[in-house]
PDB file of N, CA and C in Angstrom:
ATOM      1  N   UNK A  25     -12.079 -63.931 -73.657  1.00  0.00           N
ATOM      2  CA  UNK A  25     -12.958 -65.050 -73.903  1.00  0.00           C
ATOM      3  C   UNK A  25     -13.582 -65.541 -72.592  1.00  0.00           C
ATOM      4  N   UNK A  26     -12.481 -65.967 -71.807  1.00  0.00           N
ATOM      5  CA  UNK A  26     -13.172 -66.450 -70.292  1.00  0.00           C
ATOM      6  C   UNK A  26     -14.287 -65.315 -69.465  1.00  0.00           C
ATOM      7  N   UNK A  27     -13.753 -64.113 -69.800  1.00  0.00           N
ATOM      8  CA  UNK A  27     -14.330 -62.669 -69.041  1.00  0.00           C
ATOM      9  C   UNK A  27     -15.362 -62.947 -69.274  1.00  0.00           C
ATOM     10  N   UNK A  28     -15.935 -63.045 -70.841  1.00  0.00           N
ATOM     11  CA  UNK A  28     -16.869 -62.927 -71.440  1.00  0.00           C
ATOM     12  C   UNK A  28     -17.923 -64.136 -70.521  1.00  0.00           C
ATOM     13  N   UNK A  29     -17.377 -65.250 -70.314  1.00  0.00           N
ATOM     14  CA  UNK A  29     -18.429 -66.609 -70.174  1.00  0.00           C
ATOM     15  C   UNK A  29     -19.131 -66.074 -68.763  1.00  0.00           C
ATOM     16  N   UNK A  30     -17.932 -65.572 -68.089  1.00  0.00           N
ATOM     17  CA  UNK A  30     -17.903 -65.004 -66.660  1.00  0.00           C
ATOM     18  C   UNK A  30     -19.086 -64.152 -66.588  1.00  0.00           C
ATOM     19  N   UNK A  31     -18.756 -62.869 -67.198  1.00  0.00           N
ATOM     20  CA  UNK A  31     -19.756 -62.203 -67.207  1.00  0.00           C
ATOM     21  C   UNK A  31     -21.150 -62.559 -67.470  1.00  0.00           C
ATOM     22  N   UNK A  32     -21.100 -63.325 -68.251  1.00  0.00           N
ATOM     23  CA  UNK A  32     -22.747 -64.013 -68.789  1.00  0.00           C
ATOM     24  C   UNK A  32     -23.471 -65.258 -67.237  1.00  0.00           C
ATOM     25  N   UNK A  33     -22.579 -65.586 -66.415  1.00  0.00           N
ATOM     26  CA  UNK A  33     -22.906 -66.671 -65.610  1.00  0.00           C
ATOM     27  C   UNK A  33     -23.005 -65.497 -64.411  1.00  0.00           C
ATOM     28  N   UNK A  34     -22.153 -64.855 -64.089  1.00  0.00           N
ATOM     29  CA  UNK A  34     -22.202 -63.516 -63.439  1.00  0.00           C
ATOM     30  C   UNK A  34     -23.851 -62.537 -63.455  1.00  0.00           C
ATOM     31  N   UNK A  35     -24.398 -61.908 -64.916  1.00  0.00           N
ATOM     32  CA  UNK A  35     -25.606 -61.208 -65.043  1.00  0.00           C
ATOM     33  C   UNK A  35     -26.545 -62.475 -65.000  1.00  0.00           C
ATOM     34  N   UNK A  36     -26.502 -63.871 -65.147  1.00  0.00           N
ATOM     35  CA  UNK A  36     -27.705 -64.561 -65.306  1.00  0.00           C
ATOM     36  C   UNK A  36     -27.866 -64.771 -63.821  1.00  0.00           C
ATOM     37  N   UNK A  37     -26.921 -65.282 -62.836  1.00  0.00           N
ATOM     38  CA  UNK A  37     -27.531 -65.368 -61.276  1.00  0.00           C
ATOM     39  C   UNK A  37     -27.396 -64.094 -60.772  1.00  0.00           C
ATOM     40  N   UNK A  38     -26.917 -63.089 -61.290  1.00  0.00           N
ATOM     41  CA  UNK A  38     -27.674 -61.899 -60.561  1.00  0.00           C
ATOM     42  C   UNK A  38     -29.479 -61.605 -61.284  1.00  0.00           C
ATOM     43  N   UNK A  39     -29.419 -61.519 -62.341  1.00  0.00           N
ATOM     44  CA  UNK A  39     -31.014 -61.574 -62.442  1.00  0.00           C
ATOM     45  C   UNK A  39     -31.792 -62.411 -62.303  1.00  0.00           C
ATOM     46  N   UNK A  40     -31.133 -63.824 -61.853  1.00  0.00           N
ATOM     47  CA  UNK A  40     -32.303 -64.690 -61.050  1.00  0.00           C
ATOM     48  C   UNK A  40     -32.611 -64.506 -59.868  1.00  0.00           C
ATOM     49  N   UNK A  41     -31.829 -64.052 -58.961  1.00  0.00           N
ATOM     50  CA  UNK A  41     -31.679 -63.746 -57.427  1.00  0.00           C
ATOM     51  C   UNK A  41     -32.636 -62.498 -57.662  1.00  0.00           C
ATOM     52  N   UNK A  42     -32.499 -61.445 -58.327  1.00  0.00           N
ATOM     53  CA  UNK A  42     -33.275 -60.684 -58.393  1.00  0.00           C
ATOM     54  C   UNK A  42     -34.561 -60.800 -58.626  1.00  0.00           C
ATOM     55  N   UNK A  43     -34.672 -61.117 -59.444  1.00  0.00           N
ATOM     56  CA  UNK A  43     -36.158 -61.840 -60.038  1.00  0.00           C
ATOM     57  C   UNK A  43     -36.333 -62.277 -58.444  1.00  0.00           C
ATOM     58  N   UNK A  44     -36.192 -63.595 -58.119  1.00  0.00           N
ATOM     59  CA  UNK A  44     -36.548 -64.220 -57.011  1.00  0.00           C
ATOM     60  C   UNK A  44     -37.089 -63.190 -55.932  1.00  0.00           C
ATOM     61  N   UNK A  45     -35.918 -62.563 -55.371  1.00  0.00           N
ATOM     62  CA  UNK A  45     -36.397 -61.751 -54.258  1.00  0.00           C
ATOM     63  C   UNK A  45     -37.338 -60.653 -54.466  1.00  0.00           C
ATOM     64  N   UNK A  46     -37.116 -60.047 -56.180  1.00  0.00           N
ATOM     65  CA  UNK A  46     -38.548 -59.076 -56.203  1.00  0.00           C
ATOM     66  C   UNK A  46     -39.951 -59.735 -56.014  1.00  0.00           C
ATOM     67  N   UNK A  47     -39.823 -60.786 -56.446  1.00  0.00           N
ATOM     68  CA  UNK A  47     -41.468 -61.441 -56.457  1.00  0.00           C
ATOM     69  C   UNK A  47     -41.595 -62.162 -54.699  1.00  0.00           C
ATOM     70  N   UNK A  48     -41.097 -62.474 -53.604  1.00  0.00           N
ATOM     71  CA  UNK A  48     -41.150 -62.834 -52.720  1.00  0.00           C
ATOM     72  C   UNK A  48     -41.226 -61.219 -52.112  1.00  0.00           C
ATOM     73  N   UNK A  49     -40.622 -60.589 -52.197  1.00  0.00           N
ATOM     74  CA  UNK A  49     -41.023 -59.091 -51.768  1.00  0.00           C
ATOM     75  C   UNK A  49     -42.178 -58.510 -52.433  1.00  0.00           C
ATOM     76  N   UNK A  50     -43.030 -58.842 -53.342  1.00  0.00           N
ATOM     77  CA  UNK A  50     -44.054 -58.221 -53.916  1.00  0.00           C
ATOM     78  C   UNK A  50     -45.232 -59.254 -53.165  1.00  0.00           C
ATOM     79  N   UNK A  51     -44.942 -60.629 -53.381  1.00  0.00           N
ATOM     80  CA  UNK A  51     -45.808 -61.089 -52.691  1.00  0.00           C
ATOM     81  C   UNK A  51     -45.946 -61.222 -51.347  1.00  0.00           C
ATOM     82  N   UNK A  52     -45.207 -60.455 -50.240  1.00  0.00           N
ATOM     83  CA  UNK A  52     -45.485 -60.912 -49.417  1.00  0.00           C
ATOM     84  C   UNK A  52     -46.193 -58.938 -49.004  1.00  0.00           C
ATOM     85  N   UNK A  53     -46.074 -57.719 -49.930  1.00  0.00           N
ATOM     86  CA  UNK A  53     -46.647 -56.783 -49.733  1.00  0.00           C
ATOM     87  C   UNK A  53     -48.059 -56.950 -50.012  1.00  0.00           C
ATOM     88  N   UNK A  54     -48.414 -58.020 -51.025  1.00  0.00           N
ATOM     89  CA  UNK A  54     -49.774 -58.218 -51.212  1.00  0.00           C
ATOM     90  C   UNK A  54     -50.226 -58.981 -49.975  1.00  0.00           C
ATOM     91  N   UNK A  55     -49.728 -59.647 -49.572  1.00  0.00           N
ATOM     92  CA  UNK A  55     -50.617 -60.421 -48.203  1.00  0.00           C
ATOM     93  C   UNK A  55     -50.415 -59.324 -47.360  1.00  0.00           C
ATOM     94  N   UNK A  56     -49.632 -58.551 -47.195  1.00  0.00           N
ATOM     95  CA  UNK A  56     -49.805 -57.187 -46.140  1.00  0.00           C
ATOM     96  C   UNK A  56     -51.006 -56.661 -45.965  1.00  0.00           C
ATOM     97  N   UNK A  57     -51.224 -56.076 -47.354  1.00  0.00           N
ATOM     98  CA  UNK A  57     -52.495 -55.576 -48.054  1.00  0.00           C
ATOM     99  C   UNK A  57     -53.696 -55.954 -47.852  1.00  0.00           C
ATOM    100  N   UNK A  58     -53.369 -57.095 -47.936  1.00  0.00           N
ATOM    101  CA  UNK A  58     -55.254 -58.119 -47.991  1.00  0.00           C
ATOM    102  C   UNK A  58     -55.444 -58.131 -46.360  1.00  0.00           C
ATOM    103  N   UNK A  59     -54.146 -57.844 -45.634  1.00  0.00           N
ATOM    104  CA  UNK A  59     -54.505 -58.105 -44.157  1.00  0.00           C
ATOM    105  C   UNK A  59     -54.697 -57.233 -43.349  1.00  0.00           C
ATOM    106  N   UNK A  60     -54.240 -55.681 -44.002  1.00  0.00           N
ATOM    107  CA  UNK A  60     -54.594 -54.820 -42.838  1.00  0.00           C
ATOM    108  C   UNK A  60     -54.648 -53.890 -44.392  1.00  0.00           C
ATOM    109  N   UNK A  61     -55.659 -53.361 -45.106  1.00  0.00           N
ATOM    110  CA  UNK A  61     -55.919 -52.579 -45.944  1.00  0.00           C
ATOM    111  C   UNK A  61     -55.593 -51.108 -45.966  1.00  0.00           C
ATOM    112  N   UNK A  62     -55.568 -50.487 -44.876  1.00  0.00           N
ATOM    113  CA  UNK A  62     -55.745 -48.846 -44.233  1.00  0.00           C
ATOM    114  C   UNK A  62     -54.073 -48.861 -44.371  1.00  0.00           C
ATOM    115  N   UNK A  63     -53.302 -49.942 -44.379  1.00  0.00           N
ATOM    116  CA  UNK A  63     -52.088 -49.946 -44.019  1.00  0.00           C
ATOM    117  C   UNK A  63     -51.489 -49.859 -45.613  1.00  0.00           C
ATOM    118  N   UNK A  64     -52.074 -50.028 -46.638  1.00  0.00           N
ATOM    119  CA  UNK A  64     -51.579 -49.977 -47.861  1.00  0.00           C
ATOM    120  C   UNK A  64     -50.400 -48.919 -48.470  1.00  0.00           C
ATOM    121  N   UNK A  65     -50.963 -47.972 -48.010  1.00  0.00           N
ATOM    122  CA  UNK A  65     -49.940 -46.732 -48.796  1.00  0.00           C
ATOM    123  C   UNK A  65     -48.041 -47.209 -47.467  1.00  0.00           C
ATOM    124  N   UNK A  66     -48.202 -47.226 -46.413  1.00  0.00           N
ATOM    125  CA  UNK A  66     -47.125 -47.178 -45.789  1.00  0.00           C
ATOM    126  C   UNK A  66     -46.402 -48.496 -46.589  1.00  0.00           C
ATOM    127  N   UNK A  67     -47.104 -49.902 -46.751  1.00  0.00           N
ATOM    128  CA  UNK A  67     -47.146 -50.800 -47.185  1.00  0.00           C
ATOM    129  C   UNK A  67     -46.387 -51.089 -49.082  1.00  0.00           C
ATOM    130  N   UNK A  68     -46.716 -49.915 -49.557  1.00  0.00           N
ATOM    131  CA  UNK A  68     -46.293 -49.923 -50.642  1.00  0.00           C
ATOM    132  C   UNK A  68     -45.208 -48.731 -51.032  1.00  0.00           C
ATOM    133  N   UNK A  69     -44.832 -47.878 -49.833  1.00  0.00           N
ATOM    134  CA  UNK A  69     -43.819 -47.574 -50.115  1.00  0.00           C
ATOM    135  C   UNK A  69     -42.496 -48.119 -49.494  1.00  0.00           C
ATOM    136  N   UNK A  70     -42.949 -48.590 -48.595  1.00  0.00           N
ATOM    137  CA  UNK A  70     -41.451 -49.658 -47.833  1.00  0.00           C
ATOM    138  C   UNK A  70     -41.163 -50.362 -49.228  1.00  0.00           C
ATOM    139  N   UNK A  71     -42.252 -51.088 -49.640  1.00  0.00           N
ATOM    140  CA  UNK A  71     -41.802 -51.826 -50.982  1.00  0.00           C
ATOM    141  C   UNK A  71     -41.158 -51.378 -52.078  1.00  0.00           C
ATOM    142  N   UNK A  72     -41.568 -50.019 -52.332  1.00  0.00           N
ATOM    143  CA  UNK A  72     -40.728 -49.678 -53.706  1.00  0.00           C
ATOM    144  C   UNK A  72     -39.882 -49.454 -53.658  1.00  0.00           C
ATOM    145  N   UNK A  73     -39.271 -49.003 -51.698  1.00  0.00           N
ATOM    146  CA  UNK A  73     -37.922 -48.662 -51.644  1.00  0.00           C
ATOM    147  C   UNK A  73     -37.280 -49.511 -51.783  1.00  0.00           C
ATOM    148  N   UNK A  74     -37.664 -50.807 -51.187  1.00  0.00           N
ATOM    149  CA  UNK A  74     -37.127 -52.420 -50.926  1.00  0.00           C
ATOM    150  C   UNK A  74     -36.218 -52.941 -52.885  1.00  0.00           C
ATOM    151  N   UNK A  75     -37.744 -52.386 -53.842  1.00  0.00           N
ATOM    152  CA  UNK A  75     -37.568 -53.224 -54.842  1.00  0.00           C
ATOM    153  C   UNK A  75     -36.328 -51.949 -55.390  1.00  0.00           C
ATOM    154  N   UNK A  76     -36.318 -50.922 -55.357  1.00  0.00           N
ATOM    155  CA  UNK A  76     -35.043 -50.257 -55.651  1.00  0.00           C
ATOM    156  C   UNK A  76     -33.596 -50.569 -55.471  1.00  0.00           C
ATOM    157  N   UNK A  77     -33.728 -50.811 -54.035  1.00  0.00           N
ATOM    158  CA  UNK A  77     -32.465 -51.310 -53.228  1.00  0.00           C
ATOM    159  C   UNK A  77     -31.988 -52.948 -54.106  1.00  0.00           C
ATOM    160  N   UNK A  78     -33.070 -53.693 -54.249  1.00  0.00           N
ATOM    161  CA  UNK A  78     -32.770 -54.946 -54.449  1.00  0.00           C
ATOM    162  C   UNK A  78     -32.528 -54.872 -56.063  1.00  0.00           C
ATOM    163  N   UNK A  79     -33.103 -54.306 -57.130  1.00  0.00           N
ATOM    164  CA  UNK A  79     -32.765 -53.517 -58.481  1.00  0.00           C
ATOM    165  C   UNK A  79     -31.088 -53.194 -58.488  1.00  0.00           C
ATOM    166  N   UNK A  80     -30.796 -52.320 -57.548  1.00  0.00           N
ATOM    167  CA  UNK A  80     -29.362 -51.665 -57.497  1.00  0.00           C
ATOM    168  C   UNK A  80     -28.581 -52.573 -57.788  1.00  0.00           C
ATOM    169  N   UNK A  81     -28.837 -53.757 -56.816  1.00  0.00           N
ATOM    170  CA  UNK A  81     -27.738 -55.022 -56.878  1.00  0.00           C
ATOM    171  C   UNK A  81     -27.842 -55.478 -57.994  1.00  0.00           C
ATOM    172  N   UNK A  82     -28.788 -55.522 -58.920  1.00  0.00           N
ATOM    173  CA  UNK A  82     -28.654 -56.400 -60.323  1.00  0.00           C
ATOM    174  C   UNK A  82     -27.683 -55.596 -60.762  1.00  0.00           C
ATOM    175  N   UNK A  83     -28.281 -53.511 -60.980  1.00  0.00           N
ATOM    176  CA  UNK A  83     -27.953 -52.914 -62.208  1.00  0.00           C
ATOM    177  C   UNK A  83     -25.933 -53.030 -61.333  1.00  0.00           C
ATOM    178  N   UNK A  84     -25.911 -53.272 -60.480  1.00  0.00           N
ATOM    179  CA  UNK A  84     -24.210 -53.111 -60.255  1.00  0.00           C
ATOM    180  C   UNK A  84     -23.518 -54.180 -60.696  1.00  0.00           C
ATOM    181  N   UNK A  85     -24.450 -55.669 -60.642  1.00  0.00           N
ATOM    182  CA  UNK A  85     -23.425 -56.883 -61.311  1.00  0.00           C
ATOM    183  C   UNK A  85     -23.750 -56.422 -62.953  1.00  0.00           C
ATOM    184  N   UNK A  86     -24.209 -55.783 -63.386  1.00  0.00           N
ATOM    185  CA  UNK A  86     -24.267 -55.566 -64.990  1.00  0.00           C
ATOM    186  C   UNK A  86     -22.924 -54.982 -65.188  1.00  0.00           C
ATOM    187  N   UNK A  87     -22.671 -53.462 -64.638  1.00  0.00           N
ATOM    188  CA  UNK A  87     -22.325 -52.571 -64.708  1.00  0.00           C
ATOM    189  C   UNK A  87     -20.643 -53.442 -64.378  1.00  0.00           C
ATOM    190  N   UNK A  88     -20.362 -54.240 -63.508  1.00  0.00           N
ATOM    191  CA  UNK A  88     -19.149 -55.287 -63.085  1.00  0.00           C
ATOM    192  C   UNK A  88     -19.509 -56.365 -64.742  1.00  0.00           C
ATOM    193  N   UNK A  89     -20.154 -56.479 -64.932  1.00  0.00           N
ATOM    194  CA  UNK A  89     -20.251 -57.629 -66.093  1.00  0.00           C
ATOM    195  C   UNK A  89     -19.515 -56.922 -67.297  1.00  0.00           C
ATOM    196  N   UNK A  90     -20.289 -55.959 -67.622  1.00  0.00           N
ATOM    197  CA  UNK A  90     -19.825 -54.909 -68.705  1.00  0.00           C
ATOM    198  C   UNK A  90     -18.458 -54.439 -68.828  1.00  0.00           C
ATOM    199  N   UNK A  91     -17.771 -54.148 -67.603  1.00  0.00           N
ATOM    200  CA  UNK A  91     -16.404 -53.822 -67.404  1.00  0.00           C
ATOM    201  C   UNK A  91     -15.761 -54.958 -67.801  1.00  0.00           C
ATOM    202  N   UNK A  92     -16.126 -56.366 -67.135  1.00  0.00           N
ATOM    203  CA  UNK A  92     -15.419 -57.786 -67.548  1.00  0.00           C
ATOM    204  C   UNK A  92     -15.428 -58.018 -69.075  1.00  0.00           C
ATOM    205  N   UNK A  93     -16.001 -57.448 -69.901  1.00  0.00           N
ATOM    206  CA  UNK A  93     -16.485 -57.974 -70.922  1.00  0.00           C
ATOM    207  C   UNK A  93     -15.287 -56.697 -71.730  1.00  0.00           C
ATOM    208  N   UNK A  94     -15.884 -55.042 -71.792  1.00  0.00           N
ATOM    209  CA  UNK A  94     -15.619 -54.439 -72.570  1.00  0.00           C
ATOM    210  C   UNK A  94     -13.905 -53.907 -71.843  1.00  0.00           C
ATOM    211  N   UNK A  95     -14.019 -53.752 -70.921  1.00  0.00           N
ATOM    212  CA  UNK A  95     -12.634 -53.260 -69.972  1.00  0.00           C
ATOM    213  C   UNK A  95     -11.724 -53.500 -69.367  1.00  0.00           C
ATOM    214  N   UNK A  96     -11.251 -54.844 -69.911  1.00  0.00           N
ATOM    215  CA  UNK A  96     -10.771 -55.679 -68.539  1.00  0.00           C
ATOM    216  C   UNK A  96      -9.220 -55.561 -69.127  1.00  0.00           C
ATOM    217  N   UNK A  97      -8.752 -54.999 -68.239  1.00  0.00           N
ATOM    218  CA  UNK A  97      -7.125 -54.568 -68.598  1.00  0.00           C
ATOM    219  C   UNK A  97      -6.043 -56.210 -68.904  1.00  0.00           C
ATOM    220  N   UNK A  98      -7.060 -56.757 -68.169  1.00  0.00           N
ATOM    221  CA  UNK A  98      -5.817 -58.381 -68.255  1.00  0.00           C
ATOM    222  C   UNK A  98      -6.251 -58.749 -69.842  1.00  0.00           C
ATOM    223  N   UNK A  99      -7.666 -58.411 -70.510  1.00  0.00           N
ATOM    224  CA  UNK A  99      -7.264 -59.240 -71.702  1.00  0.00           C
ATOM    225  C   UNK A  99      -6.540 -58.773 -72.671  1.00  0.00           C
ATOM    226  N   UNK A 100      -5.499 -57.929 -72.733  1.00  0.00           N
ATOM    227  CA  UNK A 100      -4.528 -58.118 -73.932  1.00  0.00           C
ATOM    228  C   UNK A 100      -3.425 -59.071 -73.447  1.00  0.00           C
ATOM    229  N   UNK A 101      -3.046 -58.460 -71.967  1.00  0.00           N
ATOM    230  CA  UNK A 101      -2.190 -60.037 -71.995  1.00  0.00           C
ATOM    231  C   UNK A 101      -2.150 -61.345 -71.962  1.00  0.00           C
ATOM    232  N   UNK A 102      -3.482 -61.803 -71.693  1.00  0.00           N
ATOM    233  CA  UNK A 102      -3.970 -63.223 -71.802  1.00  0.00           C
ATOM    234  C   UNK A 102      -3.832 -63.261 -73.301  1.00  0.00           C
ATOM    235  N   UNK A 103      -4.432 -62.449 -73.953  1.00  0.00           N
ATOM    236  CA  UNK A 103      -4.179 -62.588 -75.433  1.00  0.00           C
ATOM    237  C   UNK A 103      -2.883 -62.569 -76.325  1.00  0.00           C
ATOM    238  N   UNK A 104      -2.161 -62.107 -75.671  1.00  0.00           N
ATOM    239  CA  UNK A 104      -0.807 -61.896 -75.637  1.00  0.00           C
ATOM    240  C   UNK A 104      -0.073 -63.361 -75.722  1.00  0.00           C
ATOM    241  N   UNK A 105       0.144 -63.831 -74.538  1.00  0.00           N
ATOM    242  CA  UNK A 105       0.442 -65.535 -73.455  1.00  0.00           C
ATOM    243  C   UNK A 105      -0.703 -66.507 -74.400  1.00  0.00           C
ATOM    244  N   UNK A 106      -1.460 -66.054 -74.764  1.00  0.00           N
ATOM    245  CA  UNK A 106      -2.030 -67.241 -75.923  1.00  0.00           C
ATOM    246  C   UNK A 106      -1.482 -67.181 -77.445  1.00  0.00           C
ATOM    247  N   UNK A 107      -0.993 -65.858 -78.038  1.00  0.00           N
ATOM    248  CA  UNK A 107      -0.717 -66.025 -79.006  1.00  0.00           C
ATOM    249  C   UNK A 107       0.642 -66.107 -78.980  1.00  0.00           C
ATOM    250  N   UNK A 108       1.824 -65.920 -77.867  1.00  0.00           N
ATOM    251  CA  UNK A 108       2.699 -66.697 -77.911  1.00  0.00           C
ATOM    252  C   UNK A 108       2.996 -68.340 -77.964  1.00  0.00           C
ATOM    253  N   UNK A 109       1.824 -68.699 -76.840  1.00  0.00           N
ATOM    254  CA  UNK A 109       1.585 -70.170 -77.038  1.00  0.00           C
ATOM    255  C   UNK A 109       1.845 -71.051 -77.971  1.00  0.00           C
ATOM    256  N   UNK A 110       0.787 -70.425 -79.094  1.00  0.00           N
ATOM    257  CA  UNK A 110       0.185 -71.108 -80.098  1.00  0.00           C
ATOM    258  C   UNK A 110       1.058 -70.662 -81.782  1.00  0.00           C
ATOM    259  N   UNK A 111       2.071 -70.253 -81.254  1.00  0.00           N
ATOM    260  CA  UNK A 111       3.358 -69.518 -81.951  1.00  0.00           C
ATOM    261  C   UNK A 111       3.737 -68.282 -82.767  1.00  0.00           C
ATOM    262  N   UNK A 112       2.778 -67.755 -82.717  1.00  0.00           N
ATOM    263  CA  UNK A 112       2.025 -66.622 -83.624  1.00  0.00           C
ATOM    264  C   UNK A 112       2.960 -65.563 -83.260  1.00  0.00           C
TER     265      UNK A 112
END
């Protein structure tokens, strides 16, 4: 249950951070652009490598989210320690 909340607060500020830094990295290749034109192609591949690299980090907190969610070896015993709890 907790994994689960985790994971969801976990993928939402990794895809805001992402979000964020792709568009501050896209916009600041467009002012590159408008400022030295001839420079475009070098200009837009630093960037795609940039937006790859910065991509990776989302798709790895997913890939950590997903494990929390579908794999997480502690929840049978939390589930366990709760349904003793609760007398079951």
């Amino acid at each position: 249950m907790y994994s689960a909340v985790a994971a969801g607060f976990g993928i939402a500020i990794a895809a805001f951070g992402t979000g964020l830094s792709q568009g501050m990295a896209v916009k600041s290749s467009v002012e590159g652009v408008a400022r030295n034109p001839e420079a475009s192609g070098k200009i837009t591949v630093t960037m795609m490598i940039g937006l790859a690299m910065i991509e990776s980090l989302c798709i790895y907190a997913l890939v950590i989210c997903l494990i929390l969610i579908y794999a997480n070896p502690a929840s049978k015993v939390i589930q366990a320690f709760v349904g003793m709890a609760a007398g079951h």
